[in-house]
Amino acid sequence: MQTSNYDPEFLGARGFGLIGYGYADELEDFLKTAKRERADNTFSLRQLSKHSNDFFIIQYVMLKTENRGAIGFEIVSETMRRRSDISAQCNSLR
């Protein structure tokens, strides 16, 4: 990422991130590790609705400081986002 010239190469991109994925029974360990990896020891999970499915949590964001608030957001904690994400994953595997 350090060798890219973001604005011309990724026109319109507001940032780049890494989404952590895991099985529902791994959530507790994931959150502990994510918190431990930060110098300030802060990491909090934010969900639009609770669920007991696999998780997709924004773990890191870089480039735009206004996107830092996205860290910890569980992107598929809302039904329509979950359907879209799963559909996109299935299509990319074909």
Tab-separated table of C-alpha atoms in Angstrom:
chain	number	residue	atom	x	y	z
A	1	MET	CA	0.000	0.000	0.000
A	2	GLN	CA	2.910	2.346	0.610
A	3	THR	CA	3.928	2.304	-3.065
A	4	SER	CA	0.545	3.342	-4.442
A	5	ASN	CA	-0.538	6.788	-5.533
A	6	TYR	CA	-4.108	6.445	-4.299
A	7	ASP	CA	-6.009	9.280	-5.902
A	8	PRO	CA	-5.137	8.555	-9.551
A	9	GLU	CA	-4.919	4.768	-9.148
A	10	PHE	CA	-8.117	4.308	-7.169
A	11	LEU	CA	-10.249	7.240	-8.266
A	12	GLY	CA	-13.161	7.701	-5.889
A	13	ALA	CA	-11.881	5.300	-3.231
A	14	ARG	CA	-12.469	6.627	0.264
A	15	GLY	CA	-10.115	4.177	1.939
A	16	PHE	CA	-8.849	0.636	2.101
A	17	GLY	CA	-9.446	-1.876	4.793
A	18	LEU	CA	-9.020	-5.403	5.951
A	19	ILE	CA	-12.056	-7.376	7.015
A	20	GLY	CA	-11.544	-10.134	9.536
A	21	TYR	CA	-13.693	-13.215	8.971
A	22	GLY	CA	-14.433	-15.988	11.390
A	23	TYR	CA	-16.922	-18.534	12.602
A	24	ALA	CA	-19.457	-17.476	15.209
A	25	ASP	CA	-17.773	-19.494	17.959
A	26	GLU	CA	-14.463	-17.666	17.304
A	27	LEU	CA	-15.837	-14.168	17.848
A	28	GLU	CA	-14.682	-13.798	21.452
A	29	ASP	CA	-11.079	-14.765	20.580
A	30	PHE	CA	-11.109	-12.513	17.506
A	31	LEU	CA	-12.165	-9.510	19.589
A	32	LYS	CA	-9.503	-10.183	22.240
A	33	THR	CA	-6.782	-10.419	19.575
A	34	ALA	CA	-7.984	-7.305	17.732
A	35	LYS	CA	-7.935	-5.330	20.977
A	36	ARG	CA	-4.461	-6.628	21.906
A	37	GLU	CA	-3.054	-5.626	18.481
A	38	ARG	CA	-3.744	-1.951	19.088
A	39	ALA	CA	-1.297	0.205	20.995
A	40	ASP	CA	-4.142	1.888	22.873
A	41	ASN	CA	-5.803	-1.500	23.528
A	42	THR	CA	-9.112	-0.294	22.124
A	43	PHE	CA	-11.279	-2.182	19.714
A	44	SER	CA	-15.010	-2.425	20.019
A	45	LEU	CA	-17.521	-4.404	18.040
A	46	ARG	CA	-20.440	-2.524	16.506
A	47	GLN	CA	-23.348	-4.384	14.962
A	48	LEU	CA	-26.608	-3.185	13.460
A	49	SER	CA	-28.319	-6.300	14.801
A	50	LYS	CA	-27.157	-9.285	16.832
A	51	HIS	CA	-26.826	-12.642	15.104
A	52	SER	CA	-25.135	-15.984	15.591
A	53	ASN	CA	-23.666	-16.374	12.103
A	54	ASP	CA	-20.092	-16.106	10.870
A	55	PHE	CA	-18.678	-12.608	11.228
A	56	PHE	CA	-17.078	-10.087	8.890
A	57	ILE	CA	-15.566	-7.259	10.949
A	58	ILE	CA	-13.598	-4.277	9.678
A	59	GLN	CA	-10.295	-4.773	11.433
A	60	TYR	CA	-8.030	-2.175	9.814
A	61	VAL	CA	-8.596	0.928	7.682
A	62	MET	CA	-5.998	3.057	6.034
A	63	LEU	CA	-5.759	6.156	3.896
A	64	LYS	CA	-8.618	8.364	5.025
A	65	THR	CA	-8.863	9.420	8.645
A	66	GLU	CA	-12.627	9.895	8.405
A	67	ASN	CA	-12.960	6.112	7.917
A	68	ARG	CA	-11.374	5.234	11.251
A	69	GLY	CA	-14.868	5.050	12.731
A	70	ALA	CA	-15.488	2.002	10.563
A	71	ILE	CA	-13.040	-0.096	12.589
A	72	GLY	CA	-14.958	-2.684	14.548
A	73	PHE	CA	-18.077	-2.509	12.390
A	74	GLU	CA	-19.498	-5.930	11.598
A	75	ILE	CA	-20.482	-5.418	7.970
A	76	VAL	CA	-22.956	-8.259	7.716
A	77	SER	CA	-24.825	-7.551	10.939
A	78	GLU	CA	-27.732	-6.271	8.867
A	79	THR	CA	-29.746	-8.729	6.763
A	80	MET	CA	-29.479	-7.023	3.354
A	81	ARG	CA	-25.744	-6.421	3.733
A	82	ARG	CA	-25.272	-10.071	4.728
A	83	ARG	CA	-27.138	-11.257	1.620
A	84	SER	CA	-25.142	-8.921	-0.623
A	85	ASP	CA	-21.809	-9.945	0.866
A	86	ILE	CA	-22.515	-13.658	0.649
A	87	SER	CA	-23.786	-13.268	-2.915
A	88	ALA	CA	-20.633	-11.343	-3.905
A	89	GLN	CA	-18.402	-14.013	-2.356
A	90	CYS	CA	-20.218	-16.804	-4.162
A	91	ASN	CA	-19.967	-14.966	-7.470
A	92	SER	CA	-16.233	-14.351	-7.023
A	93	LEU	CA	-15.626	-18.073	-6.476
A	94	ARG	CA	-17.231	-19.077	-9.767
